[in-house]
Every structure is written in C-alpha cells, then in structure tokens.
Amino acid sequence: MLLTCITGCCRKGGSQKGFVTSVVACSPGEMKQEINGKKETVKGFNVKLQDTILFPEGGGQPDDHGLIGDVPVLRVTRQGAEAVHFVSSALEVGQEVQLKVDWERRFDHMQQHSGQHLITAIAESMFGYKTTSWELGRQRSTIELDTPSMKPAQMEALEVAVNEKIRAHVPVAVQVLSLDDPALEQVRSRGLPDDAAGPIRIIDIEGVDVNMCCGTHVSNLSHLQVIKLLGTEKGKKNKTNLLFLVGNRVLKYAEKSYSTERSLVSLLKTGPDYHVDTVDKIQKTVKGLQKSNLGLLRDVAVLIAQNFKSNPERGNFFTLHKKEGDNEFMSIIANEIGTEETLVFLTVGEEKGPGLFLLAGPSGKVSELGPRVLEMLQGKGAGKNGRFQGKVNSMARRGEVETLIQEHCKNEQ
C-alpha cells in the first residue's frame, strides 16, 4: 500500500471530483505507453502542483486520470512526498488551474480497493489466510493469499460474509496519525516504505478492519454494491491468487455474460441450461470428422505419390501445394515417392498466406537449397538427413521457389 499522505486526495478522502490549485514545476519528460498492443515512448511534460486530488500509482492501485485545465493527465507517479503528473502540453509555472478527476475511473478504483480491504480482513478472520499482495487489474483484481489452496466451500462462505457486510451499511472512516502515534501499533500493515514521511493515513472499516493505506476508498461499504469471487489460481511460492470483482464491474460482467448467453442461444438453438452438453456433443462430432478427414488425407497422399511414381516421364523433381494438410500429409508423400534421387518440395496452407513446407531429397541439395527456400518464404525451420521443413509467413513467392529448385535440378543433370 502507498502509506504516506502525499496528495489532497489522501488527506481529504476519495470523493472530491474537482479542485483548484497552482503549477509549481513543469519540465520535459517521457513515459512508456501501450499503443495498439505495443509499448512506445511518449514525450511530454512532468508537472508538479501545489496540491492535488489525483492519486499516484502504487500499492496495487493504478493512478487516477483527469484534466489540468483542458490538458489530459496521462499518468500520475510518486516521487518521494510529491505527485508528478505527466501531460502532453506544457503548463506555465505559477498558473492557477482547475483539476478535474476522471470520476468513472476513480470510483471504479475506490470500489475495487475497498473491496480488497474487506475481503482481506474477512479471509484472515475466518480462515487465518493473510494477504501478501494484491493487484487492481483492468478487468478483474487479484488478492494473493498466504495459503497453498482454498476450498470451494471456503470461497463460497467468504463471498456470503463480505456481501453481508455490504448489506449492513458499515461505515468506512479515514484517520490521519503521526508516525510516533502509539495507536499505529494496533493497525494492520505490511510495513512502511523506506521513504515514508509525514502523517500516516488509516482506513477504518468499522468493526471489521483498521489498516494503513493511502489509496482511494468509499465512505460506506454499501457503496460497493456487491462482491463476486470468480475463483482461485495457483500463485507463487505455495500461495493462492483469489480473483474478484466489485460493484459496477459485477454489473458489467453480468451484462457481458447475458449477451454471450443470448448469442449462444441463437447459435446453438438451445436454452442456456443445455449449452455445455450441446457444445460437448459438437466437439465430439468435430473430433470424429477431423479423424476421418486425416484418414482421407493420408489416403490421398499415398495416391498422389503413386500417381507420380507411375508416370514414366516423371523426372527427378516433384512439387505440390494443397490448402488442406499437415506435416504428416507431406511426410507420407515424400516417403512414398522416395527421396534418394528425387527432390520433393511440398507446401500446405493459404495460397498467399502462412503455412508449412517440406523440402526432401539428396542431402547435399537439401542442405544447399533449404536456407534459400526459408528466406524466400519468410519462414522459420531447420533440416537434417535430407529433410528441411518449417513454418512460413507467406506463400506469395512459392512459384519463385519452384523455379529455383527446377533450375538447380537442370544444372545437376
């Protein structure tokens, strides 16, 4: 948890949506940002304010977003006892500015963070499972519990207990204590950060939990609406990860699940209660068809090879492309033809797209041509004992590869 009170958001509580402050520093900076699935460096400016209500990332909770005037705040980080706001445009030092919180993001974080405190406290009191870390994810959040496993009945009982506290409208209060206050000894904590300074903020869920934390929280457990425990996953070092949703995330999850259910009803032509059985039957049917198809492909591979071998004018080079097929299909053809004297070039996949290839024949020829084939088809692969095969990104130059191999065979005659 971020424990020191470095922002107005921490001191004043998490419900403040707007705030007037002034710029005290603005310097060029940069940040890593994910754009279209790739992390890229974005240039901008690091801004420090006289005071702020935007929470900096830390303690498992992501940062707030918002506006400084009309300039979007893309990230808020902590530097010692100060919050640094990364923006795309420079701001004038000394300028008075209106700070506005992205409230939808803030309230979501408040719900998830307060929900984590509640789950952590109840899990420890009911089962003795301590929380060793947690993460507020984009779609779901995770609590790492110090236990190798959690039984389904325990998770069910925990979910019932936390939702009972929500329905009980339990107040959540904020206290600020000095570092030397004896009351701190009675507060649950995983320790202060090395650079901790100033007063310590305490989150008190009445009769449930008292914990050091500088994150944003609701003022009453009823604001959490509901908590849904999704399940568990094996964690690191003999620990268990508990997955959960709180509040509006549960509603969005239910809406998405219902939409998926209606789509499946339309596709499967059965009611929701029969979806699992219907999909199971479809999978078994598909597996049976795939097995039959593979058998037919093997028969086709043998016929293709026999047809080539029966041709008196067959020459010493055979090539074939087929959309359907796999490595086994190509191997059968090569084995049936025999590659001691014949060079075989086979491909399967899309005409101009990705696929598989096999080059088989006399070892010397294959060793010489294999790497060139790989380069021309933009692929990855390797070869030994007269065979070179792999995956390719594009079959667009397949015709050129055929010509290359044919010319090589002519030159060898």
Short mmCIF file of C-alpha atoms in Angstrom, two decimals:
data_model
loop_
_atom_site.label_atom_id
_atom_site.label_comp_id
_atom_site.label_asym_id
_atom_site.label_seq_id
_atom_site.Cartn_x
_atom_site.Cartn_y
_atom_site.Cartn_z
CA MET A 1 0.00 0.00 0.00
CA LEU A 2 1.00 3.61 -0.50
CA LEU A 3 1.10 4.69 3.10
CA THR A 4 2.23 8.28 3.30
CA CYS A 5 -0.25 11.07 2.73
CA ILE A 6 1.22 12.88 -0.24
CA THR A 7 -1.88 14.16 -2.01
CA GLY A 8 -5.00 16.12 -1.25
CA CYS A 9 -6.90 13.04 -2.38
CA CYS A 10 -5.38 11.14 0.54
CA ARG A 11 -5.96 13.83 3.12
CA LYS A 12 -9.45 14.85 2.03
CA GLY A 13 -10.83 11.43 1.05
CA GLY A 14 -11.53 9.92 -2.34
CA SER A 15 -14.86 11.64 -3.14
CA GLN A 16 -13.56 15.02 -4.33
CA LYS A 17 -14.10 15.43 -8.10
CA GLY A 18 -12.69 18.92 -8.70
CA PHE A 19 -10.04 21.14 -7.15
CA VAL A 20 -8.30 24.48 -7.75
CA THR A 21 -4.52 24.52 -7.37
CA SER A 22 -1.42 26.03 -9.00
CA VAL A 23 1.53 24.77 -11.05
CA VAL A 24 4.85 24.78 -9.15
CA ALA A 25 7.05 22.96 -11.70
CA CYS A 26 6.93 21.85 -15.33
CA SER A 27 9.78 20.04 -17.10
CA PRO A 28 10.14 17.89 -20.24
CA GLY A 29 9.62 14.17 -19.68
CA GLU A 30 8.59 10.92 -21.28
CA MET A 31 6.60 7.81 -20.43
CA LYS A 32 6.04 4.32 -21.80
CA GLN A 33 2.52 3.86 -23.14
CA GLU A 34 0.84 0.88 -24.76
CA ILE A 35 -0.36 1.81 -28.26
CA ASN A 36 -2.04 -0.86 -30.41
CA GLY A 37 -0.57 -3.60 -28.20
CA LYS A 38 2.99 -2.25 -28.33
CA LYS A 39 4.83 -0.19 -25.72
CA GLU A 40 6.03 3.11 -27.15
CA THR A 41 7.82 6.10 -25.65
CA VAL A 42 5.63 9.20 -25.49
CA LYS A 43 7.21 12.62 -24.95
CA GLY A 44 5.50 15.23 -22.81
CA PHE A 45 5.92 17.16 -19.56
CA ASN A 46 6.16 16.30 -15.87
CA VAL A 47 4.06 18.70 -13.82
CA LYS A 48 4.07 19.23 -10.05
CA LEU A 49 1.16 21.05 -8.43
CA GLN A 50 0.79 22.94 -5.15
CA ASP A 51 -1.63 20.23 -4.12
CA THR A 52 -3.54 17.53 -5.98
CA ILE A 53 -6.54 15.25 -5.72
CA LEU A 54 -5.19 12.79 -8.31
CA PHE A 55 -3.89 9.56 -6.80
CA PRO A 56 -0.42 8.38 -7.95
CA GLU A 57 0.00 4.71 -8.82
CA GLY A 58 1.21 2.49 -6.00
CA GLY A 59 0.29 -0.20 -3.50
CA GLY A 60 -1.50 -2.31 -6.10
CA GLN A 61 -3.78 0.54 -7.20
CA PRO A 62 -3.39 2.25 -10.61
CA ASP A 63 -3.19 6.03 -10.83
CA ASP A 64 -6.02 8.46 -11.41
CA HIS A 65 -6.57 10.17 -14.74
CA GLY A 66 -8.17 13.54 -15.26
CA LEU A 67 -7.65 17.08 -16.54
CA ILE A 68 -5.45 20.01 -15.54
CA GLY A 69 -7.45 22.77 -17.12
CA ASP A 70 -8.19 21.26 -20.52
CA VAL A 71 -4.93 19.24 -20.66
CA PRO A 72 -5.38 15.46 -20.10
CA VAL A 73 -3.32 13.86 -17.33
CA LEU A 74 -1.97 10.61 -18.77
CA ARG A 75 -0.19 9.31 -15.66
CA VAL A 76 0.43 10.23 -12.04
CA THR A 77 3.50 8.86 -10.23
CA ARG A 78 5.01 9.35 -6.80
CA GLN A 79 8.43 10.92 -6.23
CA GLY A 80 9.11 10.92 -2.52
CA ALA A 81 6.40 13.04 -0.94
CA GLU A 82 5.30 14.60 -4.24
CA ALA A 83 2.95 13.57 -7.04
CA VAL A 84 4.15 14.05 -10.63
CA HIS A 85 1.53 14.48 -13.37
CA PHE A 86 2.53 13.54 -16.92
CA VAL A 87 0.80 15.67 -19.57
CA SER A 88 1.24 16.18 -23.32
CA SER A 89 1.34 20.01 -23.22
CA ALA A 90 3.48 22.38 -21.15
CA LEU A 91 1.87 24.37 -18.33
CA GLU A 92 3.03 27.75 -17.06
CA VAL A 93 4.62 27.74 -13.62
CA GLY A 94 2.58 29.80 -11.16
CA GLN A 95 -0.57 29.41 -13.21
CA GLU A 96 -3.76 28.69 -11.25
CA VAL A 97 -5.51 25.63 -12.70
CA GLN A 98 -8.70 23.66 -12.27
CA LEU A 99 -8.01 19.99 -11.56
CA LYS A 100 -10.72 17.50 -12.53
CA VAL A 101 -10.81 13.76 -11.77
CA ASP A 102 -11.91 11.11 -14.27
CA TRP A 103 -14.66 10.08 -11.87
CA GLU A 104 -15.70 6.82 -13.57
CA ARG A 105 -12.11 5.52 -13.29
CA ARG A 106 -11.72 6.89 -9.72
CA PHE A 107 -14.96 5.35 -8.43
CA ASP A 108 -14.09 2.00 -10.02
CA HIS A 109 -10.74 2.05 -8.19
CA MET A 110 -12.45 3.04 -4.94
CA GLN A 111 -14.83 0.10 -5.19
CA GLN A 112 -12.11 -2.44 -6.02
CA HIS A 113 -9.70 -1.15 -3.34
CA SER A 114 -12.24 -1.00 -0.52
CA GLY A 115 -13.50 -4.40 -1.65
CA GLN A 116 -9.96 -5.76 -1.35
CA HIS A 117 -9.66 -4.44 2.22
CA LEU A 118 -12.95 -6.14 3.11
CA ILE A 119 -12.08 -9.49 1.50
CA THR A 120 -8.60 -9.43 3.06
CA ALA A 121 -9.96 -8.75 6.55
CA ILE A 122 -12.71 -11.38 6.42
CA ALA A 123 -10.44 -14.04 4.84
CA GLU A 124 -7.98 -13.57 7.70
CA SER A 125 -10.60 -13.58 10.45
CA MET A 126 -12.47 -16.62 9.05
CA PHE A 127 -9.59 -18.82 7.90
CA GLY A 128 -6.36 -17.18 9.07
CA TYR A 129 -5.29 -16.52 5.46
CA LYS A 130 -3.14 -13.39 5.33
CA THR A 131 -2.91 -11.20 2.23
CA THR A 132 0.67 -10.89 0.96
CA SER A 133 -0.06 -8.68 -2.07
CA TRP A 134 -2.83 -7.61 -4.40
CA GLU A 135 -3.32 -6.12 -7.87
CA LEU A 136 -6.13 -3.96 -9.21
CA GLY A 137 -6.39 -5.17 -12.82
CA ARG A 138 -8.13 -3.57 -15.78
CA GLN A 139 -10.90 -6.17 -15.85
CA ARG A 140 -10.53 -8.14 -12.63
CA SER A 141 -8.46 -7.89 -9.47
CA THR A 142 -6.32 -10.40 -7.58
CA ILE A 143 -5.51 -10.96 -3.92
CA GLU A 144 -2.52 -13.17 -3.11
CA LEU A 145 -3.33 -15.24 -0.03
CA ASP A 146 -0.71 -16.99 2.10
CA THR A 147 -2.19 -20.47 1.68
CA PRO A 148 -1.43 -23.24 -0.82
CA SER A 149 -5.12 -23.70 -1.66
CA MET A 150 -8.64 -22.54 -0.92
CA LYS A 151 -11.58 -24.94 -0.94
CA PRO A 152 -14.73 -24.05 -2.94
CA ALA A 153 -16.79 -24.16 0.26
CA GLN A 154 -14.43 -21.62 1.88
CA MET A 155 -14.70 -19.29 -1.08
CA GLU A 156 -18.49 -19.57 -1.01
CA ALA A 157 -18.59 -18.79 2.71
CA LEU A 158 -16.22 -15.84 2.21
CA GLU A 159 -18.40 -14.40 -0.56
CA VAL A 160 -21.50 -14.67 1.63
CA ALA A 161 -19.72 -12.98 4.56
CA VAL A 162 -18.36 -9.98 2.61
CA ASN A 163 -21.73 -9.33 0.98
CA GLU A 164 -23.43 -9.44 4.37
CA LYS A 165 -21.11 -6.61 5.49
CA ILE A 166 -22.05 -4.62 2.38
CA ARG A 167 -25.76 -5.01 3.12
CA ALA A 168 -25.10 -3.93 6.72
CA HIS A 169 -24.08 -0.43 5.54
CA VAL A 170 -20.84 -0.49 7.54
CA PRO A 171 -19.14 2.96 7.67
CA VAL A 172 -15.59 3.43 6.37
CA ALA A 173 -13.68 6.22 8.14
CA VAL A 174 -10.33 7.91 7.45
CA GLN A 175 -7.89 8.73 10.25
CA VAL A 176 -4.54 10.52 9.97
CA LEU A 177 -1.93 9.65 12.60
CA SER A 178 1.61 10.89 13.20
CA LEU A 179 4.49 8.46 12.75
CA ASP A 180 5.09 8.31 16.53
CA ASP A 181 1.43 7.75 17.47
CA PRO A 182 1.17 4.62 19.71
CA ALA A 183 -2.16 3.78 18.01
CA LEU A 184 -0.18 2.72 14.92
CA GLU A 185 0.93 -0.43 16.74
CA GLN A 186 -2.66 -1.72 16.65
CA VAL A 187 -3.06 -1.12 12.90
CA ARG A 188 -2.73 -3.89 10.31
CA SER A 189 0.11 -3.21 7.89
CA ARG A 190 2.70 -4.89 5.70
CA GLY A 191 5.21 -2.20 6.64
CA LEU A 192 6.05 1.37 5.70
CA PRO A 193 8.01 2.21 2.53
CA ASP A 194 11.64 3.30 3.02
CA ASP A 195 10.84 6.89 2.01
CA ALA A 196 7.78 7.20 4.26
CA ALA A 197 7.40 10.71 5.62
CA GLY A 198 4.73 12.75 7.33
CA PRO A 199 1.40 11.60 8.75
CA ILE A 200 0.06 8.10 8.18
CA ARG A 201 -3.42 7.54 6.78
CA ILE A 202 -5.60 4.83 8.32
CA ILE A 203 -8.66 3.24 6.70
CA ASP A 204 -11.09 2.07 9.39
CA ILE A 205 -13.91 -0.27 8.33
CA GLU A 206 -15.98 -0.11 11.50
CA GLY A 207 -15.74 -3.34 13.47
CA VAL A 208 -14.05 -5.14 10.56
CA ASP A 209 -10.58 -3.80 9.80
CA VAL A 210 -8.12 -0.99 10.56
CA ASN A 211 -5.35 -0.72 8.01
CA MET A 212 -2.65 1.71 6.86
CA CYS A 213 -3.43 2.83 3.32
CA CYS A 214 -3.28 5.96 1.20
CA GLY A 215 -5.47 4.65 -1.61
CA THR A 216 -8.91 5.93 -2.56
CA HIS A 217 -11.86 4.35 -0.76
CA VAL A 218 -15.63 4.51 -0.39
CA SER A 219 -17.12 6.06 2.76
CA ASN A 220 -19.55 3.19 3.37
CA LEU A 221 -19.42 -0.49 2.40
CA SER A 222 -22.89 -0.14 0.84
CA HIS A 223 -21.21 1.83 -1.98
CA LEU A 224 -19.50 -1.41 -3.02
CA GLN A 225 -22.92 -2.74 -4.11
CA VAL A 226 -21.79 -6.37 -4.41
CA ILE A 227 -18.65 -8.54 -4.47
CA LYS A 228 -18.25 -11.56 -6.71
CA LEU A 229 -15.40 -14.04 -6.10
CA LEU A 230 -14.59 -15.54 -9.51
CA GLY A 231 -12.28 -18.32 -8.41
CA THR A 232 -8.69 -19.10 -7.49
CA GLU A 233 -5.43 -19.74 -9.33
CA LYS A 234 -2.18 -21.26 -8.15
CA GLY A 235 0.13 -18.46 -7.01
CA LYS A 236 3.86 -18.17 -6.46
CA LYS A 237 5.74 -19.84 -3.63
CA ASN A 238 2.89 -22.04 -2.38
CA LYS A 239 0.32 -19.21 -2.35
CA THR A 240 -3.16 -18.80 -3.85
CA ASN A 241 -4.47 -15.98 -6.04
CA LEU A 242 -8.10 -15.08 -5.36
CA LEU A 243 -9.85 -13.37 -8.31
CA PHE A 244 -12.67 -10.92 -7.62
CA LEU A 245 -14.94 -8.17 -8.97
CA VAL A 246 -16.63 -5.37 -7.03
CA GLY A 247 -19.59 -3.09 -7.75
CA ASN A 248 -20.02 -1.80 -11.28
CA ARG A 249 -17.58 -4.43 -12.57
CA VAL A 250 -20.01 -7.14 -11.40
CA LEU A 251 -22.84 -5.42 -13.30
CA LYS A 252 -20.73 -5.16 -16.47
CA TYR A 253 -19.68 -8.81 -16.08
CA ALA A 254 -23.34 -9.86 -15.75
CA GLU A 255 -24.31 -7.77 -18.79
CA LYS A 256 -21.50 -9.27 -20.88
CA SER A 257 -22.32 -12.80 -19.69
CA TYR A 258 -26.00 -12.34 -20.58
CA SER A 259 -25.09 -11.00 -24.03
CA THR A 260 -22.85 -14.02 -24.60
CA GLU A 261 -25.63 -16.31 -23.40
CA ARG A 262 -28.14 -14.82 -25.87
CA SER A 263 -25.61 -15.20 -28.71
CA LEU A 264 -25.09 -18.86 -27.79
CA VAL A 265 -28.86 -19.45 -27.71
CA SER A 266 -29.04 -18.10 -31.25
CA LEU A 267 -26.05 -20.14 -32.47
CA LEU A 268 -26.77 -23.43 -30.69
CA LYS A 269 -30.58 -23.30 -30.96
CA THR A 270 -30.89 -24.48 -27.35
CA GLY A 271 -31.58 -22.89 -23.98
CA PRO A 272 -28.76 -21.83 -21.61
CA ASP A 273 -29.16 -24.96 -19.43
CA TYR A 274 -28.21 -27.16 -22.41
CA HIS A 275 -25.24 -25.13 -23.75
CA VAL A 276 -22.50 -27.20 -22.10
CA ASP A 277 -23.95 -30.54 -23.27
CA THR A 278 -24.55 -29.17 -26.77
CA VAL A 279 -21.00 -27.84 -27.12
CA ASP A 280 -19.63 -31.14 -25.77
CA LYS A 281 -21.55 -33.05 -28.45
CA ILE A 282 -20.35 -30.67 -31.16
CA GLN A 283 -16.73 -31.06 -30.04
CA LYS A 284 -17.01 -34.86 -30.14
CA THR A 285 -18.55 -34.70 -33.61
CA VAL A 286 -15.81 -32.36 -34.84
CA LYS A 287 -13.09 -34.63 -33.44
CA GLY A 288 -14.66 -37.58 -35.24
CA LEU A 289 -14.81 -35.64 -38.51
CA GLN A 290 -11.21 -34.47 -38.09
CA LYS A 291 -10.09 -38.06 -37.56
CA SER A 292 -11.95 -39.17 -40.69
CA ASN A 293 -10.54 -36.24 -42.64
CA LEU A 294 -6.99 -37.11 -41.58
CA GLY A 295 -7.54 -40.68 -42.74
CA LEU A 296 -8.75 -39.46 -46.12
CA LEU A 297 -5.80 -37.06 -46.40
CA ARG A 298 -3.38 -39.94 -45.75
CA ASP A 299 -5.07 -41.99 -48.50
CA VAL A 300 -4.87 -39.01 -50.84
CA ALA A 301 -1.16 -38.57 -50.01
CA VAL A 302 -0.46 -42.20 -50.94
CA LEU A 303 -2.42 -41.88 -54.23
CA ILE A 304 -0.58 -38.66 -55.13
CA ALA A 305 2.78 -40.35 -54.59
CA GLN A 306 1.78 -43.49 -56.51
CA ASN A 307 0.48 -41.41 -59.42
CA PHE A 308 3.85 -39.62 -59.66
CA LYS A 309 5.84 -42.85 -59.46
CA SER A 310 3.75 -44.49 -62.20
CA ASN A 311 4.47 -41.66 -64.64
CA PRO A 312 7.34 -42.78 -66.94
CA GLU A 313 8.24 -39.13 -67.62
CA ARG A 314 8.24 -38.08 -64.01
CA GLY A 315 11.78 -36.65 -63.82
CA ASN A 316 13.69 -36.05 -60.59
CA PHE A 317 11.57 -33.23 -59.13
CA PHE A 318 8.07 -33.31 -57.60
CA THR A 319 6.16 -30.33 -56.22
CA LEU A 320 2.66 -29.87 -54.80
CA HIS A 321 0.66 -27.26 -52.90
CA LYS A 322 -2.53 -28.16 -51.06
CA LYS A 323 -4.62 -25.89 -48.84
CA GLU A 324 -5.61 -28.76 -46.53
CA GLY A 325 -2.89 -30.84 -44.96
CA ASP A 326 -0.24 -31.04 -42.28
CA ASN A 327 3.33 -32.23 -41.71
CA GLU A 328 2.21 -35.86 -41.67
CA PHE A 329 0.48 -35.44 -45.05
CA MET A 330 3.68 -34.07 -46.58
CA SER A 331 5.86 -36.74 -44.95
CA ILE A 332 3.69 -39.55 -46.36
CA ILE A 333 4.06 -38.18 -49.89
CA ALA A 334 7.84 -37.82 -49.51
CA ASN A 335 8.21 -41.30 -48.01
CA GLU A 336 6.05 -42.95 -50.68
CA ILE A 337 7.91 -41.23 -53.52
CA GLY A 338 11.36 -41.90 -52.08
CA THR A 339 13.83 -39.05 -51.91
CA GLU A 340 17.16 -40.77 -52.54
CA GLU A 341 17.23 -39.43 -56.10
CA THR A 342 14.09 -37.27 -56.30
CA LEU A 343 13.82 -33.72 -54.91
CA VAL A 344 10.38 -33.13 -53.33
CA PHE A 345 9.01 -29.65 -52.49
CA LEU A 346 5.62 -29.65 -50.70
CA THR A 347 3.57 -26.87 -49.10
CA VAL A 348 0.23 -26.71 -47.27
CA GLY A 349 -1.75 -23.63 -46.26
CA GLU A 350 -3.19 -20.50 -47.84
CA GLU A 351 -2.12 -19.62 -51.40
CA LYS A 352 -0.62 -16.27 -50.39
CA GLY A 353 -0.67 -16.61 -46.61
CA PRO A 354 1.07 -18.63 -43.89
CA GLY A 355 1.60 -22.38 -43.98
CA LEU A 356 4.04 -25.28 -43.74
CA PHE A 357 6.69 -26.58 -46.15
CA LEU A 358 8.86 -29.65 -46.65
CA LEU A 359 11.90 -29.93 -48.89
CA ALA A 360 13.20 -33.52 -49.10
CA GLY A 361 15.78 -35.19 -51.29
CA PRO A 362 19.51 -35.87 -51.57
CA SER A 363 21.21 -34.36 -48.50
CA GLY A 364 23.60 -32.12 -50.44
CA LYS A 365 20.85 -30.50 -52.48
CA VAL A 366 18.54 -30.04 -49.49
CA SER A 367 21.32 -28.50 -47.36
CA GLU A 368 22.10 -26.02 -50.14
CA LEU A 369 18.52 -25.09 -51.08
CA GLY A 370 16.79 -25.27 -47.67
CA PRO A 371 18.02 -21.95 -46.23
CA ARG A 372 17.21 -20.15 -49.51
CA VAL A 373 13.67 -21.56 -49.51
CA LEU A 374 13.27 -20.46 -45.89
CA GLU A 375 14.37 -16.91 -46.73
CA MET A 376 12.13 -16.58 -49.80
CA LEU A 377 9.03 -17.79 -47.90
CA GLN A 378 9.83 -15.69 -44.79
CA GLY A 379 9.83 -18.75 -42.56
CA LYS A 380 11.47 -20.50 -39.66
CA GLY A 381 12.73 -24.05 -39.79
CA ALA A 382 15.67 -26.44 -39.82
CA GLY A 383 16.87 -29.55 -41.57
CA LYS A 384 18.93 -32.72 -41.32
CA ASN A 385 19.32 -36.08 -43.07
CA GLY A 386 17.93 -34.88 -46.39
CA ARG A 387 14.89 -33.06 -44.99
CA PHE A 388 14.29 -29.36 -44.41
CA GLN A 389 10.93 -28.19 -43.07
CA GLY A 390 9.29 -25.39 -41.15
CA LYS A 391 6.60 -22.73 -40.88
CA VAL A 392 6.33 -19.83 -43.34
CA ASN A 393 4.65 -16.44 -43.08
CA SER A 394 3.83 -16.05 -46.77
CA MET A 395 3.43 -18.40 -49.74
CA ALA A 396 3.45 -15.45 -52.17
CA ARG A 397 6.87 -16.42 -53.63
CA ARG A 398 6.17 -20.13 -53.84
CA GLY A 399 6.33 -20.03 -57.65
CA GLU A 400 9.78 -18.46 -57.49
CA VAL A 401 10.93 -21.24 -55.13
CA GLU A 402 9.70 -23.89 -57.60
CA THR A 403 11.62 -22.20 -60.41
CA LEU A 404 14.76 -22.03 -58.25
CA ILE A 405 14.59 -25.76 -57.45
CA GLN A 406 13.83 -26.72 -61.07
CA GLU A 407 16.81 -24.70 -62.33
CA HIS A 408 19.00 -26.37 -59.72
CA CYS A 409 17.83 -29.81 -60.85
CA LYS A 410 18.52 -28.98 -64.52
CA ASN A 411 22.03 -27.79 -63.69
CA GLU A 412 22.72 -31.06 -61.86
CA GLN A 413 21.80 -33.18 -64.89
#
